[in-house]
Coordinates of C-alpha atoms in Angstrom, one line a residue:
Chain A
M164 CA 17.9 -8.7 -17.7
I165 CA 17.0 -5.1 -18.3
S166 CA 19.6 -2.6 -17.2
F167 CA 19.4 -0.1 -14.4
H168 CA 19.2 3.0 -16.5
V169 CA 16.0 1.8 -18.1
L170 CA 14.3 0.3 -15.1
F171 CA 15.1 3.2 -12.7
P172 CA 13.5 6.1 -14.6
V173 CA 10.4 4.0 -15.5
A174 CA 10.0 3.2 -11.8
V175 CA 10.4 6.9 -10.8
V176 CA 7.5 7.9 -13.1
A177 CA 5.4 5.0 -11.9
G178 CA 6.0 5.9 -8.2
F179 CA 5.3 9.6 -8.8
V180 CA 1.9 8.9 -10.5
G181 CA 1.0 6.2 -8.0
A182 CA 1.6 8.4 -5.0
M183 CA -0.3 11.4 -6.4
S184 CA -3.3 9.3 -7.2
G185 CA -3.2 7.1 -4.1
M186 CA -3.4 4.2 -6.5
G187 CA 0.2 2.8 -6.1
G188 CA 2.8 2.6 -8.8
G189 CA 1.5 -0.6 -10.4
I190 CA -0.8 0.9 -13.0
I191 CA 2.2 2.4 -14.9
L192 CA 4.8 -0.1 -13.8
I193 CA 3.1 -3.3 -15.0
P194 CA 2.3 -2.1 -18.6
A195 CA 5.8 -0.6 -18.8
L196 CA 7.6 -3.8 -17.6
T197 CA 5.6 -6.0 -19.9
L198 CA 6.5 -3.7 -22.8
L199 CA 10.2 -4.1 -21.8
G200 CA 9.8 -7.9 -22.1
V201 CA 9.1 -9.0 -18.5
S202 CA 6.4 -11.7 -18.2
I203 CA 3.1 -10.3 -16.8
K204 CA 3.2 -12.6 -13.7
H205 CA 6.8 -11.4 -12.9
A206 CA 5.7 -7.8 -13.5
I207 CA 2.7 -8.3 -11.2
A208 CA 4.9 -9.8 -8.5
I209 CA 7.5 -7.0 -8.7
S210 CA 4.8 -4.4 -8.8
I211 CA 3.0 -5.5 -5.7
L212 CA 6.3 -5.6 -3.8
S213 CA 7.1 -2.0 -5.0
V214 CA 3.6 -1.1 -4.0
I215 CA 4.6 -1.8 -0.4
A216 CA 7.4 0.8 -0.8
T217 CA 5.2 3.4 -2.5
S218 CA 2.4 3.0 -0.1
S219 CA 4.6 3.0 3.1
G220 CA 6.7 5.9 1.8
S221 CA 3.8 8.2 1.0
A222 CA 1.6 7.0 3.9
S223 CA 4.4 8.0 6.3
A224 CA 3.9 11.6 5.3
Y225 CA 0.1 11.5 5.2
V226 CA -0.1 9.9 8.6
R227 CA 2.1 12.6 10.2
D228 CA -0.1 15.2 8.5
H229 CA -3.0 13.6 10.4
I230 CA -5.1 13.1 7.3
T231 CA -5.2 9.3 7.5
N232 CA -7.9 7.6 9.6
L233 CA -6.3 4.7 11.4
K234 CA -9.5 3.0 12.5
V235 CA -11.1 3.1 9.0
G236 CA -7.8 1.6 7.8
M237 CA -7.6 -1.2 10.3
F238 CA -11.2 -2.2 9.9
L239 CA -11.0 -2.4 6.2
E240 CA -7.6 -4.1 6.1
M241 CA -9.2 -7.2 7.6
F242 CA -11.1 -7.6 4.4
T243 CA -8.5 -6.5 1.9
I244 CA -5.7 -8.9 3.1
V245 CA -7.9 -12.0 2.7
G246 CA -8.9 -10.8 -0.7
A247 CA -5.3 -10.2 -1.7
L248 CA -4.3 -13.8 -0.7
A249 CA -7.2 -15.1 -2.8
G250 CA -6.4 -12.9 -5.7
A251 CA -2.7 -13.8 -5.8
A252 CA -3.5 -17.5 -5.7
I253 CA -5.8 -17.0 -8.8
T254 CA -3.0 -15.2 -10.7
L255 CA -0.7 -18.2 -10.1
A256 CA -3.3 -20.5 -11.4
I257 CA -4.4 -18.8 -14.6
S258 CA -2.7 -17.9 -17.9
A259 CA -1.3 -14.5 -19.0
R260 CA -4.0 -13.3 -21.5
P261 CA -6.9 -13.1 -19.1
L262 CA -4.6 -11.1 -16.8
Y263 CA -3.9 -8.5 -19.5
I264 CA -7.7 -8.2 -20.1
A265 CA -8.5 -8.1 -16.4
F266 CA -5.9 -5.4 -15.9
G267 CA -7.2 -3.3 -18.7
A268 CA -10.8 -3.8 -17.5
V269 CA -10.0 -2.8 -14.0
L270 CA -8.2 0.3 -15.2
L271 CA -11.1 1.2 -17.5
G272 CA -13.6 0.6 -14.6
S273 CA -11.5 2.9 -12.4
W274 CA -11.5 5.5 -15.2
L275 CA -15.3 5.5 -15.6
A276 CA -15.8 5.6 -11.9
L277 CA -13.4 8.4 -11.3
L278 CA -15.0 10.3 -14.2
I279 CA -18.4 10.2 -12.6
V280 CA -17.1 10.9 -9.0
G281 CA -15.0 13.7 -10.3
H282 CA -18.0 15.9 -10.9
E283 CA -19.3 15.6 -7.4
T284 CA -18.2 17.5 -4.4
W285 CA -18.0 15.8 -1.0
Q286 CA -21.1 15.9 1.1
A287 CA -20.6 15.3 4.8
V288 CA -22.4 12.3 6.3
T289 CA -25.0 13.6 8.8
Q290 CA -26.8 10.4 9.7
Q291 CA -24.4 7.6 10.7
D292 CA -25.8 4.0 10.7
P293 CA -25.5 2.0 14.0
I294 CA -22.8 -0.4 12.7
S295 CA -20.5 2.4 11.5
R296 CA -21.0 4.2 14.8
W297 CA -20.2 1.0 16.7
L298 CA -17.1 0.7 14.6
E299 CA -16.2 4.3 15.6
L300 CA -15.6 5.3 12.0
E301 CA -15.2 9.1 12.2
G302 CA -12.5 11.7 12.5
S303 CA -11.2 15.1 11.6
Y304 CA -8.3 16.5 9.6
P305 CA -6.7 19.8 8.9
D306 CA -7.3 20.9 5.3
L307 CA -4.4 23.0 4.0
T308 CA -6.4 24.2 1.0
L309 CA -9.4 25.4 2.9
G310 CA -7.4 26.4 6.0
Q311 CA -9.7 24.7 8.5
T312 CA -10.3 21.5 10.3
I313 CA -12.8 19.2 8.6
H314 CA -14.9 16.8 10.8
Y315 CA -16.5 13.8 9.2
K316 CA -18.3 10.5 9.9
A317 CA -18.2 7.4 7.7
R318 CA -21.3 5.3 6.9
R319 CA -22.4 2.0 5.4
A320 CA -19.3 0.1 6.7
Y321 CA -21.3 -3.1 6.2
I322 CA -21.3 -2.5 2.4
G323 CA -17.8 -1.1 2.3
A324 CA -16.3 -4.2 4.0
P325 CA -17.3 -6.8 1.5
L326 CA -16.4 -4.5 -1.4
M327 CA -13.0 -4.0 0.2
F328 CA -12.6 -7.8 0.0
G329 CA -13.1 -7.4 -3.8
A330 CA -10.6 -4.5 -3.9
G331 CA -8.0 -6.6 -2.1
M332 CA -8.6 -9.4 -4.5
I333 CA -8.0 -7.1 -7.5
A334 CA -4.8 -5.9 -5.7
G335 CA -3.5 -9.4 -5.2
L336 CA -4.6 -10.6 -8.6
L337 CA -3.1 -7.7 -10.7
G338 CA -0.3 -6.5 -8.5
I339 CA -1.7 -3.0 -8.2
G340 CA -2.6 -1.0 -5.1
A341 CA -6.1 -0.9 -6.5
G342 CA -6.3 2.5 -4.8
A343 CA -8.8 3.8 -7.3
V344 CA -11.2 1.1 -6.3
K345 CA -10.6 1.7 -2.6
V346 CA -10.9 5.4 -2.9
L347 CA -14.2 4.9 -4.7
I348 CA -15.6 2.7 -2.0
H349 CA -14.5 5.2 0.6
D350 CA -16.0 8.1 -1.4
L351 CA -19.3 6.7 -2.7
V352 CA -20.2 4.0 -0.2
M353 CA -18.7 5.3 3.1
G354 CA -18.9 9.0 2.5
L355 CA -15.3 9.9 3.5
P356 CA -13.8 13.2 2.4
P357 CA -11.6 12.8 -0.7
K358 CA -8.3 13.5 1.0
V359 CA -9.1 11.1 3.9
S360 CA -10.1 8.4 1.4
T361 CA -7.0 8.7 -0.7
T362 CA -4.6 8.7 2.2
T363 CA -6.3 6.0 4.2
S364 CA -6.4 3.8 1.1
N365 CA -2.7 4.3 0.9
L366 CA -2.3 2.9 4.4
I367 CA -4.5 -0.1 3.6
I368 CA -2.6 -0.7 0.3
G369 CA 0.7 -1.4 2.1
V370 CA -0.7 -4.2 4.2
T371 CA -2.7 -5.6 1.3
A372 CA 0.3 -5.6 -0.9
L373 CA 2.3 -7.4 1.8
A374 CA -0.2 -10.3 1.8
G375 CA 0.0 -10.5 -2.0
T376 CA 3.8 -10.3 -2.0
S377 CA 4.1 -13.2 0.4
V378 CA 2.2 -15.4 -2.1
Y379 CA 4.4 -14.3 -5.0
L380 CA 7.6 -14.7 -3.0
A381 CA 6.6 -18.2 -2.1
A382 CA 5.9 -18.9 -5.8
G383 CA 9.4 -17.7 -6.8
L384 CA 8.1 -14.8 -8.8
I385 CA 10.0 -12.1 -6.9
S386 CA 13.3 -11.5 -8.8
P387 CA 15.5 -9.4 -6.5
G388 CA 17.6 -8.3 -9.5
L389 CA 14.6 -6.7 -11.1
A390 CA 13.1 -5.6 -7.8
A391 CA 16.1 -3.6 -6.6
P392 CA 16.2 -0.8 -9.1
I393 CA 12.4 -0.7 -9.3
I394 CA 12.0 -0.2 -5.5
L395 CA 14.6 2.6 -5.5
G396 CA 12.9 4.4 -8.4
V397 CA 9.4 3.9 -7.2
V398 CA 10.1 5.4 -3.8
L399 CA 11.9 8.4 -5.2
G400 CA 8.9 9.0 -7.5
A401 CA 6.5 8.5 -4.6
F402 CA 8.3 10.9 -2.4
L403 CA 8.1 13.6 -5.1
G404 CA 4.4 12.8 -5.7
T405 CA 3.4 12.9 -2.1
R406 CA 4.9 16.3 -1.5
L407 CA 2.7 17.6 -4.3
L408 CA -0.6 16.0 -3.2
V409 CA -1.0 17.9 0.0
R410 CA -0.8 21.2 -1.9
L411 CA -3.0 20.4 -5.0
S412 CA -6.8 20.6 -5.0
N413 CA -8.8 17.4 -5.4
H414 CA -10.0 18.4 -8.8
S415 CA -6.6 18.8 -10.6
V416 CA -5.3 15.6 -9.1
R417 CA -8.3 13.7 -10.5
R418 CA -8.2 15.2 -14.0
F419 CA -4.5 14.2 -14.5
F420 CA -5.2 10.6 -13.6
L421 CA -8.2 10.2 -15.7
F422 CA -6.1 10.8 -18.8
I423 CA -3.4 8.4 -17.9
L424 CA -5.9 5.7 -16.8
L425 CA -7.7 5.8 -20.1
I426 CA -4.7 5.3 -22.3
L427 CA -3.3 2.5 -20.2
S428 CA -6.5 0.6 -19.9
V429 CA -7.2 0.5 -23.7
E430 CA -3.6 -0.5 -24.4
M431 CA -3.7 -3.5 -22.0
I432 CA -7.0 -4.7 -23.3
I433 CA -5.8 -4.6 -26.9
R434 CA -2.7 -6.6 -25.9
G435 CA -4.8 -9.2 -24.0
I436 CA -7.0 -9.7 -27.1
R437 CA -4.1 -9.9 -29.5
G438 CA -2.3 -12.3 -27.2
A439 CA 1.0 -10.2 -27.2
Chain B
M1271 CA -19.0 7.7 33.0
T1272 CA -15.7 8.1 34.8
N1273 CA -12.8 5.8 34.9
L1274 CA -10.8 6.4 38.1
S1275 CA -7.6 4.8 37.0
H1276 CA -7.6 6.8 33.8
P1277 CA -9.4 10.0 34.7
S1278 CA -8.7 11.7 31.4
F1279 CA -9.6 8.7 29.2
A1280 CA -13.1 9.9 28.3
D1281 CA -11.8 13.3 27.4
P1282 CA -12.0 13.6 23.6
A1283 CA -9.1 16.1 23.5
V1284 CA -6.8 13.7 25.3
E1285 CA -7.9 10.9 23.1
Q1286 CA -7.3 13.0 20.0
S1287 CA -3.8 14.0 21.2
R1288 CA -2.9 10.3 21.8
Q1289 CA -4.2 9.5 18.4
R1290 CA -2.0 12.2 17.0
Q1291 CA 1.0 10.8 18.8
M1292 CA 0.2 7.4 17.3
D1293 CA 0.0 9.0 13.9
V1294 CA 3.5 10.3 14.4
L1295 CA 4.8 6.9 15.6
V1296 CA 3.2 5.1 12.6
G1297 CA 4.7 7.7 10.3
Y1298 CA 8.2 7.1 11.7
I1299 CA 7.9 3.3 11.6
L1300 CA 6.9 3.5 7.9
L1301 CA 9.5 6.1 7.1
S1302 CA 12.4 4.2 8.9
G1303 CA 11.4 0.9 7.3
V1304 CA 11.5 2.3 3.8
V1305 CA 14.7 4.3 4.4
L1306 CA 16.5 1.3 5.9
S1307 CA 15.3 -0.9 3.1
L1308 CA 16.4 1.6 0.4
A1309 CA 19.8 2.1 2.1
L1310 CA 20.4 -1.7 2.1
I1311 CA 19.3 -2.2 -1.5
S1312 CA 21.4 0.8 -2.7
A1313 CA 24.4 -0.5 -0.8
G1314 CA 23.9 -3.9 -2.4
L1315 CA 23.7 -2.4 -5.8
F1316 CA 26.7 -0.2 -5.2
W1317 CA 28.8 -3.1 -3.9
K1318 CA 27.8 -5.1 -7.0
F1319 CA 28.9 -2.0 -9.1
L1320 CA 32.3 -2.0 -7.3
Q1321 CA 32.7 -5.7 -8.0
T1322 CA 31.6 -5.8 -11.6
G1323 CA 31.5 -2.2 -12.9
R1324 CA 27.9 -2.6 -13.7
L1325 CA 24.7 -1.7 -11.8
R1326 CA 23.1 -5.0 -12.6
L1327 CA 22.0 -7.9 -10.4
D1328 CA 21.3 -11.0 -12.4
Y1329 CA 19.6 -13.2 -9.9
Q1330 CA 16.2 -14.8 -9.3
V1331 CA 15.2 -16.9 -6.3
A1332 CA 13.3 -20.1 -6.1
G1333 CA 10.0 -20.1 -4.2
M1334 CA 10.7 -19.5 -0.5
N1335 CA 9.2 -17.6 2.4
L1336 CA 10.6 -14.4 3.8
F1337 CA 12.7 -16.0 6.5
E1338 CA 14.4 -18.5 4.1
F1339 CA 14.9 -15.5 1.7
V1340 CA 17.1 -13.8 4.3
T1341 CA 18.6 -16.8 6.2
S1342 CA 19.9 -18.5 3.0
E1343 CA 22.1 -15.5 2.4
I1344 CA 23.1 -15.1 6.1
R1345 CA 24.2 -18.7 6.1
L1346 CA 26.5 -18.0 3.2
A1347 CA 27.8 -14.9 4.8
V1348 CA 28.6 -16.8 8.0
Q1349 CA 30.6 -19.2 5.8
G1350 CA 32.6 -16.2 4.6
Q1351 CA 30.8 -15.9 1.2
M1352 CA 29.1 -12.6 1.8
R1353 CA 27.8 -11.2 -1.4
P1354 CA 25.8 -8.1 -2.5
R1355 CA 22.6 -10.0 -2.7
L1356 CA 22.7 -10.4 1.1
L1357 CA 22.1 -6.6 1.4
V1358 CA 19.5 -6.6 -1.3
N1359 CA 17.6 -9.5 0.1
M1360 CA 17.7 -7.9 3.6
G1361 CA 16.4 -4.7 2.1
I1362 CA 13.5 -6.4 0.5
A1363 CA 12.7 -8.3 3.7
I1364 CA 12.7 -5.1 5.8
L1365 CA 10.4 -3.5 3.2
M1366 CA 8.0 -6.4 3.6
L1367 CA 8.2 -6.3 7.4
T1368 CA 7.5 -2.5 7.5
P1369 CA 3.7 -2.7 7.1
F1370 CA 3.7 -5.7 9.4
L1371 CA 5.4 -3.7 12.1
R1372 CA 3.0 -0.8 11.5
V1373 CA 0.1 -3.2 12.2
L1374 CA 1.9 -4.5 15.3
A1375 CA 2.4 -1.0 16.6
S1376 CA -1.3 -0.2 15.9
M1377 CA -2.3 -3.2 18.0
V1378 CA -0.1 -2.2 20.9
Y1379 CA -1.7 1.2 20.7
F1380 CA -5.3 0.0 20.6
F1381 CA -4.5 -2.5 23.4
A1382 CA -2.3 -0.6 25.8
V1383 CA -2.9 3.0 25.2
S1384 CA -6.5 3.5 24.0
K1385 CA -7.7 0.2 25.6
N1386 CA -10.1 -0.3 22.7
W1387 CA -10.8 -4.1 22.6
K1388 CA -12.7 -3.9 19.4
Y1389 CA -9.8 -2.5 17.5
T1390 CA -7.3 -4.7 19.4
L1391 CA -9.2 -7.7 18.0
F1392 CA -9.3 -6.3 14.5
T1393 CA -5.6 -5.6 14.4
L1394 CA -4.9 -9.0 16.0
F1395 CA -6.8 -10.7 13.1
V1396 CA -4.8 -8.7 10.5
L1397 CA -1.5 -9.6 12.3
M1398 CA -2.4 -13.3 12.4
V1399 CA -3.3 -13.5 8.7
L1400 CA -0.1 -11.6 7.7
T1401 CA 2.0 -13.8 9.9
R1402 CA 0.5 -16.9 8.3
S1403 CA 1.1 -15.5 4.8
L1404 CA 4.8 -14.7 5.6
F1405 CA 5.3 -18.4 6.4
L1406 CA 3.7 -19.5 3.1
R1407 CA 5.8 -21.9 1.2

């Protein structure tokens, strides 16, 4: 068993990065835990449990800042939770090496996607399709950087929904919040403003992670001895990260994560291929 | 279109202010769930530290659902064998119940306050799937 003074700081860093990106702490936590000698399935299980904490902790602040869109969140959660249950069931069934490669590939995909999206500025949706209108997917939020209230509408919920099933599946499969994937769907497909998409994805992540965690708990992969210090560290890190997000511009947040994502994805793919 | 029993219901400003109150409630549910969970886990770790002089918990659990996870320790505590892991397990269980409670609160809001049948059904579906998954074994 790894000691508290190793697990705790690792978890603090993971929580910090996870909250700032809206991706959950898993992207740092899982590679770090496997490097410390934890099996990848245990790492995935602990990570998705800690993702509940990261997500709930930071979502509590975002929600009270009125940035999160509860309806968008509730609608998409219907799809992510079913995906998460399926994803976690797959993880229980397969061996470790494909999990490493899948983990690296998802991170690399997120990296590529964020790189592309990062150069675009948000364009408000003017024409809403009938389905998204029926689903009442719209809202407004106070933007502290611009000093004004932004009104927005979401579109193409009918494409976003099945894609969110996939995002939920990735979350359950790999024990990550898969926030980057969710943010991407919100941004590119549904046309939500970046801050709304990051914070709403954070809300969705908590419920999605709960579905995944239940499967891992039932499988005996949640080790409380490992979970305790990690949850404490992750929440402390997330708390610090959240306080920073509201003040930072979208651009600087993205650039920081692109760098971290790239390194981690390459590292995980190499380990999957080598079989370490 | 006016609704006599709720004359202000169609007013977007009222709707928005209710939504904001809901945001605040959801925020507090999430915050208290996480804080309570952390407090219990920290207390469990600290207790273990007092017992053994080390901040280390060496235990794993066999596959079980959330309720067995907590009741197994409560049963021991009732028999006078209360141990740090009771607090840690309860902390983890409360953490898992936090998003669940959040969804429950959202459903009550959509059903009773904003009377939005569409979103009441959506949240009900989410709640049912989550409930089922918490009883997985």
